[in-house]
Amino acid sequence: MTPAPFGARLREAMDARGPLCVGIDPHASLLSAWGLADDVGGLETFTRTVVEALAGTVAVFKPQSAFFERFGSRGVAVLEKAVADLREAGALVVMDAKRGDIGSTMAAYAETFLHKDSPLFSDALTVSPYLGYGSLKPAVDLARESGAGLFVLALTSNPEGAEVQRAVREDGRTVGATVLAHLAEENAGETPMGSFGAVVGATLGDLSSFDLDVNGPLLAPGIGAQGATPADLPGVFGAAVRNVVPNVSRGVLRQGPDAAALRDAAQRYADEVRAAVGG
C-alpha cells in the first residue's frame, strides 16, 4: 500500500517532533573529533551512535550519501542500515545525494532511492535540475508513485551557486525563480503541503524578490556552523517560513559521541526554531 504523500507525512512529523532536520555527515574531521578512525569501523560507530541517540525524537534526518560512498560497498551497507533504522523509529529520511541526469540514467538514480523495494529507499531525495527541470521527470513520477518527495536545488548557500541560479533568462526570470515556479506547479492543490520542495540556503539573507511560496517544503541548510541561526529564518523565508525544514549538521554532531549531549543539542535547536517560526 502506498503511504501518505511525503508532504503530509513531513508536516505531521514536524508538528509532532519539532521542525528540525539533523544532517548525518560523517566526514573525516568529525570522525577524528569523536576519537574514531577514518575507516568503515569508525563510520559504523558514528552512524549507530547518532541513530540510537536521535531517531526516536528528531523529525527528519539528512544523511549525506558521499560520506558513506567513499568507503565503497561496506560504507553503503552502513547507510542502508541507518536508513532502515531511522524509518523504523518513525523518523523521515531525506537522502542528500543531489542526483541529476537524463532519461534512463535519471530513472536508475530514482529507483535507487525512491523505489519502495530498494535497500536505500528514502522518504525524499535531493536532486539537481541543472540539466533542465524536465530531466527530473523520472524522479518526480516515481516519487509520486512511492509517496516520496524531492528537494530540488534552487537557491543554494554556496557562493558559486549564484552564477547559475541567479542568471537571468530571456524572459527576465532568474533560473532559481524558474525552478521555484516549476515546484509550485507540482504542488498545486496539495494539502497540507505538496511533496516537492526546494533547497534554499538559510544564509542568503533577504529573499523577498523570490516567490518561495511553492506550497511545499523548503530545506534550509546553513544553520549552526555555517553562520545562520533559527532567529534568521523569518527574515529569509518570510511568509513561507511555516514550511521551512531547517537543517543542522555540525551544530548537533560536534556534541558527540555523548548521546545525551546529542539529544540536548537537537532539542535546543528544535525549540529555537519553533520559537522563531511560531510553530
PDB file of C-alpha atoms in Angstrom:
ATOM      1  CA  MET A   1       0.000   0.000   0.000  1.00  0.00           C
ATOM      2  CA  THR A   2       1.328   3.436  -0.968  1.00  0.00           C
ATOM      3  CA  PRO A   3       1.947   5.589   2.117  1.00  0.00           C
ATOM      4  CA  ALA A   4       0.517   9.053   2.542  1.00  0.00           C
ATOM      5  CA  PRO A   5       2.310  11.660   0.401  1.00  0.00           C
ATOM      6  CA  PHE A   6       5.621  12.900   1.732  1.00  0.00           C
ATOM      7  CA  GLY A   7       4.354  16.452   2.233  1.00  0.00           C
ATOM      8  CA  ALA A   8       1.585  15.277   4.547  1.00  0.00           C
ATOM      9  CA  ARG A   9       3.895  12.963   6.485  1.00  0.00           C
ATOM     10  CA  LEU A  10       6.517  15.703   6.806  1.00  0.00           C
ATOM     11  CA  ARG A  11       4.002  18.195   8.186  1.00  0.00           C
ATOM     12  CA  GLU A  12       2.808  15.626  10.736  1.00  0.00           C
ATOM     13  CA  ALA A  13       6.356  14.698  11.782  1.00  0.00           C
ATOM     14  CA  MET A  14       7.485  18.302  12.265  1.00  0.00           C
ATOM     15  CA  ASP A  15       4.337  19.169  14.229  1.00  0.00           C
ATOM     16  CA  ALA A  16       4.857  16.155  16.492  1.00  0.00           C
ATOM     17  CA  ARG A  17       8.634  16.155  16.961  1.00  0.00           C
ATOM     18  CA  GLY A  18       9.633  19.729  16.204  1.00  0.00           C
ATOM     19  CA  PRO A  19      10.715  21.418  12.965  1.00  0.00           C
ATOM     20  CA  LEU A  20      14.282  20.176  12.658  1.00  0.00           C
ATOM     21  CA  CYS A  21      16.352  18.127  10.230  1.00  0.00           C
ATOM     22  CA  VAL A  22      19.643  16.730  11.516  1.00  0.00           C
ATOM     23  CA  GLY A  23      22.298  16.021   8.927  1.00  0.00           C
ATOM     24  CA  ILE A  24      24.370  12.869   9.237  1.00  0.00           C
ATOM     25  CA  ASP A  25      27.706  13.939   7.763  1.00  0.00           C
ATOM     26  CA  PRO A  26      30.485  11.602   8.939  1.00  0.00           C
ATOM     27  CA  HIS A  27      33.380  13.413   7.314  1.00  0.00           C
ATOM     28  CA  ALA A  28      36.947  12.635   8.358  1.00  0.00           C
ATOM     29  CA  SER A  29      37.433  15.622  10.657  1.00  0.00           C
ATOM     30  CA  LEU A  30      34.276  14.813  12.602  1.00  0.00           C
ATOM     31  CA  LEU A  31      35.214  11.159  12.982  1.00  0.00           C
ATOM     32  CA  SER A  32      38.561  12.333  14.349  1.00  0.00           C
ATOM     33  CA  ALA A  33      36.888  14.756  16.761  1.00  0.00           C
ATOM     34  CA  TRP A  34      34.879  11.827  18.110  1.00  0.00           C
ATOM     35  CA  GLY A  35      38.094   9.821  18.591  1.00  0.00           C
ATOM     36  CA  LEU A  36      37.188   7.446  15.776  1.00  0.00           C
ATOM     37  CA  ALA A  37      39.304   6.084  12.944  1.00  0.00           C
ATOM     38  CA  ASP A  38      38.597   7.272   9.420  1.00  0.00           C
ATOM     39  CA  ASP A  39      37.511   3.825   8.279  1.00  0.00           C
ATOM     40  CA  VAL A  40      34.376   1.722   7.997  1.00  0.00           C
ATOM     41  CA  GLY A  41      34.511   0.827  11.683  1.00  0.00           C
ATOM     42  CA  GLY A  42      34.596   4.492  12.662  1.00  0.00           C
ATOM     43  CA  LEU A  43      31.819   5.248  10.183  1.00  0.00           C
ATOM     44  CA  GLU A  44      29.637   2.488  11.622  1.00  0.00           C
ATOM     45  CA  THR A  45      30.187   3.566  15.241  1.00  0.00           C
ATOM     46  CA  PHE A  46      29.487   7.208  14.426  1.00  0.00           C
ATOM     47  CA  THR A  47      26.319   6.445  12.483  1.00  0.00           C
ATOM     48  CA  ARG A  48      24.966   3.973  15.005  1.00  0.00           C
ATOM     49  CA  THR A  49      25.542   6.456  17.841  1.00  0.00           C
ATOM     50  CA  VAL A  50      23.647   9.233  16.050  1.00  0.00           C
ATOM     51  CA  VAL A  51      20.771   6.950  15.097  1.00  0.00           C
ATOM     52  CA  GLU A  52      20.398   5.433  18.571  1.00  0.00           C
ATOM     53  CA  ALA A  53      20.556   8.838  20.247  1.00  0.00           C
ATOM     54  CA  LEU A  54      18.194  10.785  17.998  1.00  0.00           C
ATOM     55  CA  ALA A  55      15.996   8.546  15.841  1.00  0.00           C
ATOM     56  CA  GLY A  56      13.149   8.477  18.331  1.00  0.00           C
ATOM     57  CA  THR A  57      12.873  12.233  18.834  1.00  0.00           C
ATOM     58  CA  VAL A  58      14.029  14.131  15.710  1.00  0.00           C
ATOM     59  CA  ALA A  59      11.566  14.552  12.836  1.00  0.00           C
ATOM     60  CA  VAL A  60      13.898  14.415   9.834  1.00  0.00           C
ATOM     61  CA  PHE A  61      17.406  13.182   9.087  1.00  0.00           C
ATOM     62  CA  LYS A  62      19.540  14.026   6.066  1.00  0.00           C
ATOM     63  CA  PRO A  63      22.363  11.529   5.527  1.00  0.00           C
ATOM     64  CA  GLN A  64      24.995  12.812   3.111  1.00  0.00           C
ATOM     65  CA  SER A  65      25.490   9.868   0.779  1.00  0.00           C
ATOM     66  CA  ALA A  66      29.001  10.869  -0.294  1.00  0.00           C
ATOM     67  CA  PHE A  67      30.470  10.337   3.173  1.00  0.00           C
ATOM     68  CA  PHE A  68      29.277   6.727   3.064  1.00  0.00           C
ATOM     69  CA  GLU A  69      30.030   6.053  -0.596  1.00  0.00           C
ATOM     70  CA  ARG A  70      33.686   6.968  -0.110  1.00  0.00           C
ATOM     71  CA  PHE A  71      34.139   3.689   1.786  1.00  0.00           C
ATOM     72  CA  GLY A  72      32.713   1.626  -1.073  1.00  0.00           C
ATOM     73  CA  SER A  73      30.187  -1.153  -0.661  1.00  0.00           C
ATOM     74  CA  ARG A  74      30.773  -1.502   3.099  1.00  0.00           C
ATOM     75  CA  GLY A  75      30.078   2.182   3.578  1.00  0.00           C
ATOM     76  CA  VAL A  76      26.879   1.929   1.549  1.00  0.00           C
ATOM     77  CA  ALA A  77      25.859  -1.026   3.735  1.00  0.00           C
ATOM     78  CA  VAL A  78      26.185   1.226   6.798  1.00  0.00           C
ATOM     79  CA  LEU A  79      23.985   3.785   5.054  1.00  0.00           C
ATOM     80  CA  GLU A  80      21.368   1.155   4.175  1.00  0.00           C
ATOM     81  CA  LYS A  81      21.097   0.085   7.815  1.00  0.00           C
ATOM     82  CA  ALA A  82      20.886   3.681   9.011  1.00  0.00           C
ATOM     83  CA  VAL A  83      18.047   4.437   6.595  1.00  0.00           C
ATOM     84  CA  ALA A  84      16.126   1.355   7.707  1.00  0.00           C
ATOM     85  CA  ASP A  85      16.668   2.034  11.422  1.00  0.00           C
ATOM     86  CA  LEU A  86      15.710   5.701  11.165  1.00  0.00           C
ATOM     87  CA  ARG A  87      12.494   4.959   9.309  1.00  0.00           C
ATOM     88  CA  GLU A  88      11.610   2.113  11.679  1.00  0.00           C
ATOM     89  CA  ALA A  89      11.906   4.606  14.570  1.00  0.00           C
ATOM     90  CA  GLY A  90       9.372   6.892  12.898  1.00  0.00           C
ATOM     91  CA  ALA A  91      11.767   9.480  11.512  1.00  0.00           C
ATOM     92  CA  LEU A  92      11.765  10.672   7.910  1.00  0.00           C
ATOM     93  CA  VAL A  93      14.904  10.302   5.794  1.00  0.00           C
ATOM     94  CA  VAL A  94      15.967  12.840   3.172  1.00  0.00           C
ATOM     95  CA  MET A  95      18.812  11.287   1.204  1.00  0.00           C
ATOM     96  CA  ASP A  96      21.272  14.018   0.300  1.00  0.00           C
ATOM     97  CA  ALA A  97      22.666  12.616  -2.932  1.00  0.00           C
ATOM     98  CA  LYS A  98      21.992  15.567  -5.291  1.00  0.00           C
ATOM     99  CA  ARG A  99      21.436  13.308  -8.285  1.00  0.00           C
ATOM    100  CA  GLY A 100      20.737  14.758 -11.704  1.00  0.00           C
ATOM    101  CA  ASP A 101      20.878  13.255 -15.188  1.00  0.00           C
ATOM    102  CA  ILE A 102      18.665  12.468 -18.165  1.00  0.00           C
ATOM    103  CA  GLY A 103      16.494   9.632 -19.376  1.00  0.00           C
ATOM    104  CA  SER A 104      17.228   6.099 -18.249  1.00  0.00           C
ATOM    105  CA  THR A 105      20.118   7.247 -16.052  1.00  0.00           C
ATOM    106  CA  MET A 106      17.880   9.594 -14.089  1.00  0.00           C
ATOM    107  CA  ALA A 107      15.349   6.784 -13.826  1.00  0.00           C
ATOM    108  CA  ALA A 108      18.016   4.495 -12.374  1.00  0.00           C
ATOM    109  CA  TYR A 109      19.009   7.106  -9.795  1.00  0.00           C
ATOM    110  CA  ALA A 110      15.350   7.463  -8.875  1.00  0.00           C
ATOM    111  CA  GLU A 111      14.949   3.703  -8.473  1.00  0.00           C
ATOM    112  CA  THR A 112      17.985   3.622  -6.169  1.00  0.00           C
ATOM    113  CA  PHE A 113      16.479   5.999  -3.637  1.00  0.00           C
ATOM    114  CA  LEU A 114      12.750   6.235  -4.365  1.00  0.00           C
ATOM    115  CA  HIS A 115      11.631   2.703  -5.226  1.00  0.00           C
ATOM    116  CA  LYS A 116       9.891   1.071  -2.272  1.00  0.00           C
ATOM    117  CA  ASP A 117      11.853  -2.170  -2.710  1.00  0.00           C
ATOM    118  CA  SER A 118      15.295  -0.545  -2.767  1.00  0.00           C
ATOM    119  CA  PRO A 119      17.503  -1.014   0.317  1.00  0.00           C
ATOM    120  CA  LEU A 120      18.177   2.736   0.132  1.00  0.00           C
ATOM    121  CA  PHE A 121      14.506   3.728  -0.156  1.00  0.00           C
ATOM    122  CA  SER A 122      14.168   7.151   1.433  1.00  0.00           C
ATOM    123  CA  ASP A 123      11.284   9.474   2.154  1.00  0.00           C
ATOM    124  CA  ALA A 124      12.818  12.131  -0.092  1.00  0.00           C
ATOM    125  CA  LEU A 125      15.857  12.755  -2.271  1.00  0.00           C
ATOM    126  CA  THR A 126      17.840  15.884  -3.116  1.00  0.00           C
ATOM    127  CA  VAL A 127      18.178  16.396  -6.878  1.00  0.00           C
ATOM    128  CA  SER A 128      19.799  18.856  -9.264  1.00  0.00           C
ATOM    129  CA  PRO A 129      17.675  20.451 -12.021  1.00  0.00           C
ATOM    130  CA  TYR A 130      20.554  21.930 -13.986  1.00  0.00           C
ATOM    131  CA  LEU A 131      20.158  19.613 -16.960  1.00  0.00           C
ATOM    132  CA  GLY A 132      16.734  21.236 -17.266  1.00  0.00           C
ATOM    133  CA  TYR A 133      13.857  20.788 -14.851  1.00  0.00           C
ATOM    134  CA  GLY A 134      12.194  18.351 -17.248  1.00  0.00           C
ATOM    135  CA  SER A 135      15.120  15.948 -16.808  1.00  0.00           C
ATOM    136  CA  LEU A 136      13.794  15.247 -13.295  1.00  0.00           C
ATOM    137  CA  LYS A 137      10.563  13.708 -14.603  1.00  0.00           C
ATOM    138  CA  PRO A 138      11.542  10.082 -13.833  1.00  0.00           C
ATOM    139  CA  ALA A 139      12.222  11.055 -10.225  1.00  0.00           C
ATOM    140  CA  VAL A 140       9.037  13.129  -9.973  1.00  0.00           C
ATOM    141  CA  ASP A 141       6.935  10.264 -11.349  1.00  0.00           C
ATOM    142  CA  LEU A 142       8.454   7.602  -9.093  1.00  0.00           C
ATOM    143  CA  ALA A 143       8.237   9.862  -6.042  1.00  0.00           C
ATOM    144  CA  ARG A 144       4.513  10.311  -6.648  1.00  0.00           C
ATOM    145  CA  GLU A 145       4.062   6.559  -7.069  1.00  0.00           C
ATOM    146  CA  SER A 146       6.003   5.765  -3.889  1.00  0.00           C
ATOM    147  CA  GLY A 147       4.598   8.508  -1.657  1.00  0.00           C
ATOM    148  CA  ALA A 148       8.061  10.078  -1.522  1.00  0.00           C
ATOM    149  CA  GLY A 149       9.302  13.601  -2.199  1.00  0.00           C
ATOM    150  CA  LEU A 150      12.091  15.593  -3.789  1.00  0.00           C
ATOM    151  CA  PHE A 151      14.140  18.584  -2.711  1.00  0.00           C
ATOM    152  CA  VAL A 152      15.335  20.418  -5.815  1.00  0.00           C
ATOM    153  CA  LEU A 153      18.387  22.685  -5.699  1.00  0.00           C
ATOM    154  CA  ALA A 154      17.043  26.210  -6.210  1.00  0.00           C
ATOM    155  CA  LEU A 155      18.912  28.872  -4.206  1.00  0.00           C
ATOM    156  CA  THR A 156      21.846  27.206  -2.522  1.00  0.00           C
ATOM    157  CA  SER A 157      24.058  28.727   0.147  1.00  0.00           C
ATOM    158  CA  ASN A 158      27.403  28.197  -1.615  1.00  0.00           C
ATOM    159  CA  PRO A 159      28.691  31.399  -3.260  1.00  0.00           C
ATOM    160  CA  GLU A 160      29.378  29.622  -6.577  1.00  0.00           C
ATOM    161  CA  GLY A 161      25.718  28.757  -6.980  1.00  0.00           C
ATOM    162  CA  ALA A 162      24.704  32.319  -7.767  1.00  0.00           C
ATOM    163  CA  GLU A 163      26.362  32.324 -11.210  1.00  0.00           C
ATOM    164  CA  VAL A 164      23.820  29.753 -12.361  1.00  0.00           C
ATOM    165  CA  GLN A 165      20.849  30.181 -10.040  1.00  0.00           C
ATOM    166  CA  ARG A 166      20.657  33.970 -10.343  1.00  0.00           C
ATOM    167  CA  ALA A 167      21.394  34.089 -14.062  1.00  0.00           C
ATOM    168  CA  VAL A 168      18.580  35.837 -15.941  1.00  0.00           C
ATOM    169  CA  ARG A 169      16.730  34.037 -18.715  1.00  0.00           C
ATOM    170  CA  GLU A 170      15.441  35.637 -21.894  1.00  0.00           C
ATOM    171  CA  ASP A 171      12.023  36.038 -20.270  1.00  0.00           C
ATOM    172  CA  GLY A 172      13.561  38.136 -17.481  1.00  0.00           C
ATOM    173  CA  ARG A 173      13.167  35.493 -14.797  1.00  0.00           C
ATOM    174  CA  THR A 174      16.161  34.028 -12.990  1.00  0.00           C
ATOM    175  CA  VAL A 175      16.984  30.348 -13.218  1.00  0.00           C
ATOM    176  CA  GLY A 176      16.328  29.922  -9.493  1.00  0.00           C
ATOM    177  CA  ALA A 177      12.927  31.573  -9.789  1.00  0.00           C
ATOM    178  CA  THR A 178      12.114  29.256 -12.696  1.00  0.00           C
ATOM    179  CA  VAL A 179      12.874  26.204 -10.550  1.00  0.00           C
ATOM    180  CA  LEU A 180      10.609  27.571  -7.806  1.00  0.00           C
ATOM    181  CA  ALA A 181       7.818  28.133 -10.336  1.00  0.00           C
ATOM    182  CA  HIS A 182       8.053  24.525 -11.531  1.00  0.00           C
ATOM    183  CA  LEU A 183       7.763  23.308  -7.945  1.00  0.00           C
ATOM    184  CA  ALA A 184       4.699  25.454  -7.333  1.00  0.00           C
ATOM    185  CA  GLU A 185       3.094  23.745 -10.332  1.00  0.00           C
ATOM    186  CA  GLU A 186       3.956  20.288  -8.964  1.00  0.00           C
ATOM    187  CA  ASN A 187       2.374  21.131  -5.598  1.00  0.00           C
ATOM    188  CA  ALA A 188      -0.738  22.927  -6.808  1.00  0.00           C
ATOM    189  CA  GLY A 189      -3.787  21.992  -4.775  1.00  0.00           C
ATOM    190  CA  GLU A 190      -1.973  19.696  -2.346  1.00  0.00           C
ATOM    191  CA  THR A 191      -2.796  19.852   1.362  1.00  0.00           C
ATOM    192  CA  PRO A 192      -1.382  20.428   3.927  1.00  0.00           C
ATOM    193  CA  MET A 193       1.528  20.918   1.530  1.00  0.00           C
ATOM    194  CA  GLY A 194       2.984  19.277  -1.527  1.00  0.00           C
ATOM    195  CA  SER A 195       5.838  16.795  -1.616  1.00  0.00           C
ATOM    196  CA  PHE A 196       8.171  18.647  -3.986  1.00  0.00           C
ATOM    197  CA  GLY A 197      10.386  21.108  -2.194  1.00  0.00           C
ATOM    198  CA  ALA A 198      13.310  23.393  -2.817  1.00  0.00           C
ATOM    199  CA  VAL A 199      16.746  23.666  -1.260  1.00  0.00           C
ATOM    200  CA  VAL A 200      17.128  27.290  -0.160  1.00  0.00           C
ATOM    201  CA  GLY A 201      20.076  28.365   1.975  1.00  0.00           C
ATOM    202  CA  ALA A 202      19.330  29.895   5.363  1.00  0.00           C
ATOM    203  CA  THR A 203      22.429  32.071   4.972  1.00  0.00           C
ATOM    204  CA  LEU A 204      21.177  34.027   1.939  1.00  0.00           C
ATOM    205  CA  GLY A 205      19.522  36.934   3.752  1.00  0.00           C
ATOM    206  CA  ASP A 206      16.517  38.738   2.301  1.00  0.00           C
ATOM    207  CA  LEU A 207      14.933  36.638  -0.466  1.00  0.00           C
ATOM    208  CA  SER A 208      11.794  38.740  -0.852  1.00  0.00           C
ATOM    209  CA  SER A 209      12.482  39.114  -4.580  1.00  0.00           C
ATOM    210  CA  PHE A 210      11.784  35.364  -4.971  1.00  0.00           C
ATOM    211  CA  ASP A 211       8.396  33.705  -4.559  1.00  0.00           C
ATOM    212  CA  LEU A 212       9.222  30.983  -2.049  1.00  0.00           C
ATOM    213  CA  ASP A 213       5.591  30.014  -1.546  1.00  0.00           C
ATOM    214  CA  VAL A 214       5.724  26.821  -3.602  1.00  0.00           C
ATOM    215  CA  ASN A 215       3.179  25.061  -1.361  1.00  0.00           C
ATOM    216  CA  GLY A 216       5.934  22.632  -0.499  1.00  0.00           C
ATOM    217  CA  PRO A 217       8.794  22.205   1.961  1.00  0.00           C
ATOM    218  CA  LEU A 218      11.929  24.349   1.871  1.00  0.00           C
ATOM    219  CA  LEU A 219      15.042  22.514   3.020  1.00  0.00           C
ATOM    220  CA  ALA A 220      17.243  25.153   4.623  1.00  0.00           C
ATOM    221  CA  PRO A 221      20.894  24.243   5.223  1.00  0.00           C
ATOM    222  CA  GLY A 222      23.265  26.692   6.848  1.00  0.00           C
ATOM    223  CA  ILE A 223      22.128  26.851  10.478  1.00  0.00           C
ATOM    224  CA  GLY A 224      24.849  26.414  13.065  1.00  0.00           C
ATOM    225  CA  ALA A 225      28.398  26.068  11.802  1.00  0.00           C
ATOM    226  CA  GLN A 226      27.685  27.952   8.557  1.00  0.00           C
ATOM    227  CA  GLY A 227      26.554  31.026  10.480  1.00  0.00           C
ATOM    228  CA  ALA A 228      22.760  31.204  10.254  1.00  0.00           C
ATOM    229  CA  THR A 229      20.578  30.955  13.365  1.00  0.00           C
ATOM    230  CA  PRO A 230      16.953  29.932  13.869  1.00  0.00           C
ATOM    231  CA  ALA A 231      16.129  33.580  14.555  1.00  0.00           C
ATOM    232  CA  ASP A 232      17.203  34.399  10.970  1.00  0.00           C
ATOM    233  CA  LEU A 233      14.555  32.174   9.381  1.00  0.00           C
ATOM    234  CA  PRO A 234      11.589  34.600   9.300  1.00  0.00           C
ATOM    235  CA  GLY A 235      13.718  37.284   7.657  1.00  0.00           C
ATOM    236  CA  VAL A 236      14.957  34.908   4.966  1.00  0.00           C
ATOM    237  CA  PHE A 237      11.768  32.978   4.209  1.00  0.00           C
ATOM    238  CA  GLY A 238       9.018  35.472   5.016  1.00  0.00           C
ATOM    239  CA  ALA A 239       5.501  34.083   4.726  1.00  0.00           C
ATOM    240  CA  ALA A 240       6.852  30.694   3.604  1.00  0.00           C
ATOM    241  CA  VAL A 241       8.674  30.128   6.918  1.00  0.00           C
ATOM    242  CA  ARG A 242       5.988  27.717   8.129  1.00  0.00           C
ATOM    243  CA  ASN A 243       7.160  25.170   5.542  1.00  0.00           C
ATOM    244  CA  VAL A 244      10.878  25.511   6.255  1.00  0.00           C
ATOM    245  CA  VAL A 245      12.806  22.362   7.201  1.00  0.00           C
ATOM    246  CA  PRO A 246      15.908  23.784   8.909  1.00  0.00           C
ATOM    247  CA  ASN A 247      18.948  21.547   8.653  1.00  0.00           C
ATOM    248  CA  VAL A 248      21.636  21.440  11.337  1.00  0.00           C
ATOM    249  CA  SER A 249      24.602  19.104  10.990  1.00  0.00           C
ATOM    250  CA  ARG A 250      27.802  20.059  12.798  1.00  0.00           C
ATOM    251  CA  GLY A 251      25.922  22.144  15.352  1.00  0.00           C
ATOM    252  CA  VAL A 252      24.460  18.896  16.696  1.00  0.00           C
ATOM    253  CA  LEU A 253      27.037  16.302  15.642  1.00  0.00           C
ATOM    254  CA  ARG A 254      30.018  18.009  17.265  1.00  0.00           C
ATOM    255  CA  GLN A 255      28.367  17.329  20.644  1.00  0.00           C
ATOM    256  CA  GLY A 256      29.018  13.602  20.202  1.00  0.00           C
ATOM    257  CA  PRO A 257      29.854  10.937  20.955  1.00  0.00           C
ATOM    258  CA  ASP A 258      27.891  11.570  24.166  1.00  0.00           C
ATOM    259  CA  ALA A 259      24.292  10.549  23.395  1.00  0.00           C
ATOM    260  CA  ALA A 260      22.734  12.850  25.980  1.00  0.00           C
ATOM    261  CA  ALA A 261      24.672  15.827  24.599  1.00  0.00           C
ATOM    262  CA  LEU A 262      23.483  14.981  21.084  1.00  0.00           C
ATOM    263  CA  ARG A 263      19.870  14.832  22.273  1.00  0.00           C
ATOM    264  CA  ASP A 264      20.179  18.086  24.198  1.00  0.00           C
ATOM    265  CA  ALA A 265      21.650  19.913  21.194  1.00  0.00           C
ATOM    266  CA  ALA A 266      18.955  18.640  18.842  1.00  0.00           C
ATOM    267  CA  GLN A 267      16.196  19.580  21.281  1.00  0.00           C
ATOM    268  CA  ARG A 268      17.666  23.048  21.779  1.00  0.00           C
ATOM    269  CA  TYR A 269      17.724  23.732  18.047  1.00  0.00           C
ATOM    270  CA  ALA A 270      14.199  22.372  17.610  1.00  0.00           C
ATOM    271  CA  ASP A 271      12.920  24.618  20.416  1.00  0.00           C
ATOM    272  CA  GLU A 272      14.698  27.666  18.957  1.00  0.00           C
ATOM    273  CA  VAL A 273      13.267  27.010  15.514  1.00  0.00           C
ATOM    274  CA  ARG A 274       9.754  26.515  16.898  1.00  0.00           C
ATOM    275  CA  ALA A 275      10.017  29.800  18.798  1.00  0.00           C
ATOM    276  CA  ALA A 276      11.341  31.631  15.715  1.00  0.00           C
ATOM    277  CA  VAL A 277       8.715  30.405  13.243  1.00  0.00           C
ATOM    278  CA  GLY A 278       5.788  30.404  15.639  1.00  0.00           C
ATOM    279  CA  GLY A 279       5.073  26.719  15.176  1.00  0.00           C
TER     280      GLY A 279
END
